[in-house]
Amino acid sequence: MPARLVPLTVGDAPAIPVQRPVILIGRHPECDVRIDLPKISRRHCCLAQVYDRLVIRDLGSRNGVRVNGRLVDEVQLYPGDEVAIGPVLYRLDADKPAPAAPAPEAAPPVPAPSLPSLPNRPNDFEDELIPLDF
Protein backbone atom coordinates (compact mmCIF):
# COMPACT_ATOMS: atom_id res chain seq x y z
CA MET A 1 0.00 0.00 0.00
CA PRO A 2 1.86 3.12 -1.14
CA ALA A 3 1.05 5.65 1.60
CA ARG A 4 2.40 8.75 3.29
CA LEU A 5 1.75 10.79 6.38
CA VAL A 6 1.15 14.39 5.31
CA PRO A 7 1.74 17.06 7.97
CA LEU A 8 -1.30 19.16 8.90
CA THR A 9 0.66 21.24 11.43
CA VAL A 10 2.38 24.37 10.14
CA GLY A 11 6.12 24.16 10.74
CA ASP A 12 9.11 22.01 9.95
CA ALA A 13 7.36 18.63 10.21
CA PRO A 14 8.45 16.44 7.30
CA ALA A 15 6.08 14.37 5.18
CA ILE A 16 6.62 10.69 5.91
CA PRO A 17 6.48 8.42 2.85
CA VAL A 18 5.95 4.76 3.73
CA GLN A 19 8.49 3.12 1.47
CA ARG A 20 9.99 0.47 3.75
CA PRO A 21 8.55 -2.27 5.97
CA VAL A 22 9.49 -0.45 9.21
CA ILE A 23 10.08 3.28 9.72
CA LEU A 24 11.44 4.60 13.02
CA ILE A 25 10.29 8.12 13.92
CA GLY A 26 11.87 10.29 16.60
CA ARG A 27 14.46 12.88 17.55
CA HIS A 28 17.50 10.56 17.54
CA PRO A 29 19.93 10.91 14.59
CA GLU A 30 19.58 7.20 13.78
CA CYS A 31 15.80 7.45 13.23
CA ASP A 32 14.53 7.07 9.68
CA VAL A 33 12.39 10.20 10.10
CA ARG A 34 13.76 12.92 12.39
CA ILE A 35 11.41 15.39 14.02
CA ASP A 36 13.65 17.66 16.06
CA LEU A 37 11.20 19.05 18.60
CA PRO A 38 11.47 18.91 22.40
CA LYS A 39 8.11 17.10 22.78
CA ILE A 40 9.21 14.29 20.43
CA SER A 41 11.01 11.42 22.16
CA ARG A 42 14.33 10.13 20.87
CA ARG A 43 12.57 7.00 19.61
CA HIS A 44 8.95 8.07 19.59
CA CYS A 45 7.09 5.56 17.40
CA CYS A 46 7.38 3.34 14.37
CA LEU A 47 5.29 2.62 11.30
CA ALA A 48 5.21 -0.96 10.11
CA GLN A 49 3.75 -2.55 7.01
CA VAL A 50 2.28 -5.87 8.07
CA TYR A 51 1.10 -7.74 4.98
CA ASP A 52 -1.30 -5.25 3.40
CA ARG A 53 -1.88 -3.23 6.60
CA LEU A 54 -0.14 -0.19 8.01
CA VAL A 55 0.34 -0.18 11.79
CA ILE A 56 1.70 2.54 14.08
CA ARG A 57 3.22 1.67 17.47
CA ASP A 58 4.18 4.02 20.30
CA LEU A 59 7.65 3.15 21.60
CA GLY A 60 7.06 4.38 25.16
CA SER A 61 7.19 8.05 24.23
CA ARG A 62 6.53 10.70 26.88
CA ASN A 63 3.90 12.61 24.84
CA GLY A 64 2.30 9.63 23.12
CA VAL A 65 0.73 8.86 19.78
CA ARG A 66 -2.89 9.67 19.05
CA VAL A 67 -4.98 8.36 16.17
CA ASN A 68 -8.19 10.29 15.50
CA GLY A 69 -7.82 11.90 18.93
CA ARG A 70 -7.44 8.62 20.85
CA LEU A 71 -4.21 7.77 22.69
CA VAL A 72 -2.92 4.43 21.34
CA ASP A 73 -0.13 1.95 21.97
CA GLU A 74 -0.55 0.18 18.63
CA VAL A 75 -3.27 0.45 16.01
CA GLN A 76 -3.91 -0.19 12.33
CA LEU A 77 -4.11 2.97 10.21
CA TYR A 78 -6.64 3.65 7.48
CA PRO A 79 -6.63 6.32 4.74
CA GLY A 80 -7.83 9.63 6.17
CA ASP A 81 -6.82 8.85 9.77
CA GLU A 82 -5.35 11.78 11.70
CA VAL A 83 -2.17 10.81 13.53
CA ALA A 84 -0.62 13.02 16.22
CA ILE A 85 3.02 12.24 16.93
CA GLY A 86 3.60 14.36 20.01
CA PRO A 87 2.46 17.86 19.00
CA VAL A 88 2.71 17.22 15.24
CA LEU A 89 -0.51 16.33 13.44
CA TYR A 90 -0.51 14.20 10.26
CA ARG A 91 -3.14 12.73 7.94
CA LEU A 92 -2.66 9.35 6.27
CA ASP A 93 -2.94 9.57 2.50
CA ALA A 94 -2.92 6.28 0.66
CA ASP A 95 -2.83 5.96 -3.09
CA LYS A 96 -5.81 4.11 -4.37
CA PRO A 97 -4.90 1.01 -6.33
CA ALA A 98 -5.34 1.29 -10.08
CA PRO A 99 -8.76 0.11 -11.16
CA ALA A 100 -8.76 -3.40 -12.47
CA ALA A 101 -9.04 -3.82 -16.21
CA PRO A 102 -12.55 -4.76 -17.26
CA ALA A 103 -13.03 -8.44 -17.74
CA PRO A 104 -13.26 -9.49 -21.38
CA GLU A 105 -16.74 -10.35 -22.50
CA ALA A 106 -17.45 -14.02 -22.33
CA ALA A 107 -17.57 -15.76 -25.69
CA PRO A 108 -20.90 -17.29 -26.56
CA PRO A 109 -21.06 -20.94 -25.58
CA VAL A 110 -19.95 -23.37 -28.25
CA PRO A 111 -22.53 -26.10 -28.81
CA ALA A 112 -21.30 -29.61 -28.16
CA PRO A 113 -20.67 -31.56 -31.34
CA SER A 114 -23.51 -33.89 -32.14
CA LEU A 115 -22.87 -37.59 -32.53
CA PRO A 116 -23.70 -39.28 -35.81
CA SER A 117 -26.91 -41.20 -35.70
CA LEU A 118 -26.68 -44.98 -35.65
CA PRO A 119 -28.41 -47.07 -38.28
CA ASN A 120 -31.72 -48.50 -37.21
CA ARG A 121 -31.55 -52.28 -37.20
CA PRO A 122 -33.94 -54.82 -35.86
CA ASN A 123 -33.17 -56.17 -32.42
CA ASP A 124 -32.55 -59.64 -33.76
CA PHE A 125 -28.90 -60.38 -33.00
CA GLU A 126 -29.09 -64.15 -32.81
CA ASP A 127 -27.35 -64.63 -36.17
CA GLU A 128 -24.39 -62.65 -34.93
CA LEU A 129 -23.94 -64.63 -31.72
CA ILE A 130 -21.04 -67.06 -31.60
CA PRO A 131 -21.53 -70.15 -29.48
CA LEU A 132 -18.85 -70.74 -26.88
CA ASP A 133 -17.89 -74.18 -25.62
CA PHE A 134 -16.58 -74.50 -22.09
PDB file of C-alpha atoms in Angstrom:
ATOM      1  CA  MET A   1       0.000   0.000   0.000  1.00  0.00           C
ATOM      2  CA  PRO A   2       1.857   3.118  -1.135  1.00  0.00           C
ATOM      3  CA  ALA A   3       1.049   5.648   1.595  1.00  0.00           C
ATOM      4  CA  ARG A   4       2.404   8.746   3.292  1.00  0.00           C
ATOM      5  CA  LEU A   5       1.753  10.791   6.384  1.00  0.00           C
ATOM      6  CA  VAL A   6       1.149  14.389   5.309  1.00  0.00           C
ATOM      7  CA  PRO A   7       1.742  17.061   7.971  1.00  0.00           C
ATOM      8  CA  LEU A   8      -1.295  19.163   8.898  1.00  0.00           C
ATOM      9  CA  THR A   9       0.658  21.240  11.431  1.00  0.00           C
ATOM     10  CA  VAL A  10       2.383  24.367  10.145  1.00  0.00           C
ATOM     11  CA  GLY A  11       6.120  24.160  10.739  1.00  0.00           C
ATOM     12  CA  ASP A  12       9.112  22.006   9.953  1.00  0.00           C
ATOM     13  CA  ALA A  13       7.357  18.630  10.205  1.00  0.00           C
ATOM     14  CA  PRO A  14       8.454  16.437   7.301  1.00  0.00           C
ATOM     15  CA  ALA A  15       6.085  14.372   5.177  1.00  0.00           C
ATOM     16  CA  ILE A  16       6.616  10.689   5.908  1.00  0.00           C
ATOM     17  CA  PRO A  17       6.482   8.417   2.851  1.00  0.00           C
ATOM     18  CA  VAL A  18       5.951   4.765   3.727  1.00  0.00           C
ATOM     19  CA  GLN A  19       8.493   3.118   1.469  1.00  0.00           C
ATOM     20  CA  ARG A  20       9.988   0.470   3.753  1.00  0.00           C
ATOM     21  CA  PRO A  21       8.547  -2.272   5.966  1.00  0.00           C
ATOM     22  CA  VAL A  22       9.495  -0.448   9.214  1.00  0.00           C
ATOM     23  CA  ILE A  23      10.076   3.281   9.724  1.00  0.00           C
ATOM     24  CA  LEU A  24      11.435   4.597  13.024  1.00  0.00           C
ATOM     25  CA  ILE A  25      10.287   8.122  13.918  1.00  0.00           C
ATOM     26  CA  GLY A  26      11.869  10.289  16.603  1.00  0.00           C
ATOM     27  CA  ARG A  27      14.461  12.882  17.553  1.00  0.00           C
ATOM     28  CA  HIS A  28      17.496  10.558  17.542  1.00  0.00           C
ATOM     29  CA  PRO A  29      19.931  10.913  14.586  1.00  0.00           C
ATOM     30  CA  GLU A  30      19.581   7.200  13.780  1.00  0.00           C
ATOM     31  CA  CYS A  31      15.802   7.454  13.229  1.00  0.00           C
ATOM     32  CA  ASP A  32      14.528   7.072   9.679  1.00  0.00           C
ATOM     33  CA  VAL A  33      12.393  10.202  10.098  1.00  0.00           C
ATOM     34  CA  ARG A  34      13.758  12.916  12.391  1.00  0.00           C
ATOM     35  CA  ILE A  35      11.415  15.390  14.024  1.00  0.00           C
ATOM     36  CA  ASP A  36      13.650  17.657  16.064  1.00  0.00           C
ATOM     37  CA  LEU A  37      11.195  19.054  18.601  1.00  0.00           C
ATOM     38  CA  PRO A  38      11.468  18.909  22.404  1.00  0.00           C
ATOM     39  CA  LYS A  39       8.106  17.098  22.785  1.00  0.00           C
ATOM     40  CA  ILE A  40       9.210  14.292  20.431  1.00  0.00           C
ATOM     41  CA  SER A  41      11.006  11.416  22.165  1.00  0.00           C
ATOM     42  CA  ARG A  42      14.326  10.135  20.871  1.00  0.00           C
ATOM     43  CA  ARG A  43      12.571   6.999  19.606  1.00  0.00           C
ATOM     44  CA  HIS A  44       8.950   8.069  19.590  1.00  0.00           C
ATOM     45  CA  CYS A  45       7.090   5.561  17.400  1.00  0.00           C
ATOM     46  CA  CYS A  46       7.384   3.335  14.372  1.00  0.00           C
ATOM     47  CA  LEU A  47       5.287   2.623  11.302  1.00  0.00           C
ATOM     48  CA  ALA A  48       5.208  -0.962  10.108  1.00  0.00           C
ATOM     49  CA  GLN A  49       3.745  -2.547   7.014  1.00  0.00           C
ATOM     50  CA  VAL A  50       2.280  -5.866   8.074  1.00  0.00           C
ATOM     51  CA  TYR A  51       1.095  -7.742   4.984  1.00  0.00           C
ATOM     52  CA  ASP A  52      -1.300  -5.255   3.396  1.00  0.00           C
ATOM     53  CA  ARG A  53      -1.882  -3.227   6.601  1.00  0.00           C
ATOM     54  CA  LEU A  54      -0.142  -0.187   8.012  1.00  0.00           C
ATOM     55  CA  VAL A  55       0.343  -0.178  11.795  1.00  0.00           C
ATOM     56  CA  ILE A  56       1.698   2.545  14.083  1.00  0.00           C
ATOM     57  CA  ARG A  57       3.225   1.672  17.472  1.00  0.00           C
ATOM     58  CA  ASP A  58       4.180   4.019  20.298  1.00  0.00           C
ATOM     59  CA  LEU A  59       7.647   3.146  21.600  1.00  0.00           C
ATOM     60  CA  GLY A  60       7.063   4.385  25.156  1.00  0.00           C
ATOM     61  CA  SER A  61       7.190   8.047  24.233  1.00  0.00           C
ATOM     62  CA  ARG A  62       6.533  10.696  26.875  1.00  0.00           C
ATOM     63  CA  ASN A  63       3.904  12.609  24.835  1.00  0.00           C
ATOM     64  CA  GLY A  64       2.296   9.627  23.120  1.00  0.00           C
ATOM     65  CA  VAL A  65       0.735   8.855  19.780  1.00  0.00           C
ATOM     66  CA  ARG A  66      -2.894   9.667  19.051  1.00  0.00           C
ATOM     67  CA  VAL A  67      -4.982   8.359  16.173  1.00  0.00           C
ATOM     68  CA  ASN A  68      -8.185  10.292  15.502  1.00  0.00           C
ATOM     69  CA  GLY A  69      -7.821  11.904  18.933  1.00  0.00           C
ATOM     70  CA  ARG A  70      -7.440   8.620  20.849  1.00  0.00           C
ATOM     71  CA  LEU A  71      -4.210   7.766  22.688  1.00  0.00           C
ATOM     72  CA  VAL A  72      -2.917   4.433  21.342  1.00  0.00           C
ATOM     73  CA  ASP A  73      -0.132   1.947  21.971  1.00  0.00           C
ATOM     74  CA  GLU A  74      -0.550   0.183  18.629  1.00  0.00           C
ATOM     75  CA  VAL A  75      -3.268   0.452  16.011  1.00  0.00           C
ATOM     76  CA  GLN A  76      -3.906  -0.195  12.327  1.00  0.00           C
ATOM     77  CA  LEU A  77      -4.114   2.966  10.214  1.00  0.00           C
ATOM     78  CA  TYR A  78      -6.643   3.650   7.481  1.00  0.00           C
ATOM     79  CA  PRO A  79      -6.630   6.323   4.743  1.00  0.00           C
ATOM     80  CA  GLY A  80      -7.831   9.633   6.166  1.00  0.00           C
ATOM     81  CA  ASP A  81      -6.817   8.848   9.769  1.00  0.00           C
ATOM     82  CA  GLU A  82      -5.346  11.780  11.700  1.00  0.00           C
ATOM     83  CA  VAL A  83      -2.168  10.812  13.535  1.00  0.00           C
ATOM     84  CA  ALA A  84      -0.623  13.016  16.219  1.00  0.00           C
ATOM     85  CA  ILE A  85       3.021  12.241  16.930  1.00  0.00           C
ATOM     86  CA  GLY A  86       3.598  14.357  20.013  1.00  0.00           C
ATOM     87  CA  PRO A  87       2.458  17.856  18.996  1.00  0.00           C
ATOM     88  CA  VAL A  88       2.713  17.216  15.241  1.00  0.00           C
ATOM     89  CA  LEU A  89      -0.506  16.331  13.436  1.00  0.00           C
ATOM     90  CA  TYR A  90      -0.511  14.202  10.260  1.00  0.00           C
ATOM     91  CA  ARG A  91      -3.143  12.735   7.940  1.00  0.00           C
ATOM     92  CA  LEU A  92      -2.655   9.354   6.271  1.00  0.00           C
ATOM     93  CA  ASP A  93      -2.939   9.570   2.500  1.00  0.00           C
ATOM     94  CA  ALA A  94      -2.922   6.282   0.655  1.00  0.00           C
ATOM     95  CA  ASP A  95      -2.825   5.958  -3.086  1.00  0.00           C
ATOM     96  CA  LYS A  96      -5.810   4.106  -4.370  1.00  0.00           C
ATOM     97  CA  PRO A  97      -4.902   1.005  -6.332  1.00  0.00           C
ATOM     98  CA  ALA A  98      -5.336   1.291 -10.076  1.00  0.00           C
ATOM     99  CA  PRO A  99      -8.759   0.113 -11.165  1.00  0.00           C
ATOM    100  CA  ALA A 100      -8.759  -3.403 -12.467  1.00  0.00           C
ATOM    101  CA  ALA A 101      -9.043  -3.820 -16.209  1.00  0.00           C
ATOM    102  CA  PRO A 102     -12.549  -4.756 -17.257  1.00  0.00           C
ATOM    103  CA  ALA A 103     -13.027  -8.441 -17.739  1.00  0.00           C
ATOM    104  CA  PRO A 104     -13.256  -9.490 -21.377  1.00  0.00           C
ATOM    105  CA  GLU A 105     -16.735 -10.347 -22.497  1.00  0.00           C
ATOM    106  CA  ALA A 106     -17.452 -14.020 -22.332  1.00  0.00           C
ATOM    107  CA  ALA A 107     -17.570 -15.758 -25.689  1.00  0.00           C
ATOM    108  CA  PRO A 108     -20.905 -17.294 -26.557  1.00  0.00           C
ATOM    109  CA  PRO A 109     -21.056 -20.941 -25.576  1.00  0.00           C
ATOM    110  CA  VAL A 110     -19.950 -23.367 -28.254  1.00  0.00           C
ATOM    111  CA  PRO A 111     -22.527 -26.100 -28.813  1.00  0.00           C
ATOM    112  CA  ALA A 112     -21.295 -29.608 -28.163  1.00  0.00           C
ATOM    113  CA  PRO A 113     -20.675 -31.558 -31.336  1.00  0.00           C
ATOM    114  CA  SER A 114     -23.509 -33.894 -32.137  1.00  0.00           C
ATOM    115  CA  LEU A 115     -22.868 -37.589 -32.528  1.00  0.00           C
ATOM    116  CA  PRO A 116     -23.698 -39.279 -35.814  1.00  0.00           C
ATOM    117  CA  SER A 117     -26.908 -41.197 -35.703  1.00  0.00           C
ATOM    118  CA  LEU A 118     -26.684 -44.981 -35.654  1.00  0.00           C
ATOM    119  CA  PRO A 119     -28.415 -47.073 -38.277  1.00  0.00           C
ATOM    120  CA  ASN A 120     -31.721 -48.501 -37.206  1.00  0.00           C
ATOM    121  CA  ARG A 121     -31.550 -52.284 -37.198  1.00  0.00           C
ATOM    122  CA  PRO A 122     -33.943 -54.821 -35.861  1.00  0.00           C
ATOM    123  CA  ASN A 123     -33.169 -56.171 -32.417  1.00  0.00           C
ATOM    124  CA  ASP A 124     -32.550 -59.637 -33.759  1.00  0.00           C
ATOM    125  CA  PHE A 125     -28.898 -60.378 -33.002  1.00  0.00           C
ATOM    126  CA  GLU A 126     -29.092 -64.149 -32.810  1.00  0.00           C
ATOM    127  CA  ASP A 127     -27.353 -64.629 -36.168  1.00  0.00           C
ATOM    128  CA  GLU A 128     -24.388 -62.651 -34.930  1.00  0.00           C
ATOM    129  CA  LEU A 129     -23.935 -64.629 -31.721  1.00  0.00           C
ATOM    130  CA  ILE A 130     -21.040 -67.062 -31.595  1.00  0.00           C
ATOM    131  CA  PRO A 131     -21.528 -70.153 -29.484  1.00  0.00           C
ATOM    132  CA  LEU A 132     -18.846 -70.741 -26.882  1.00  0.00           C
ATOM    133  CA  ASP A 133     -17.887 -74.181 -25.621  1.00  0.00           C
ATOM    134  CA  PHE A 134     -16.579 -74.496 -22.089  1.00  0.00           C
TER     135      PHE A 134
END
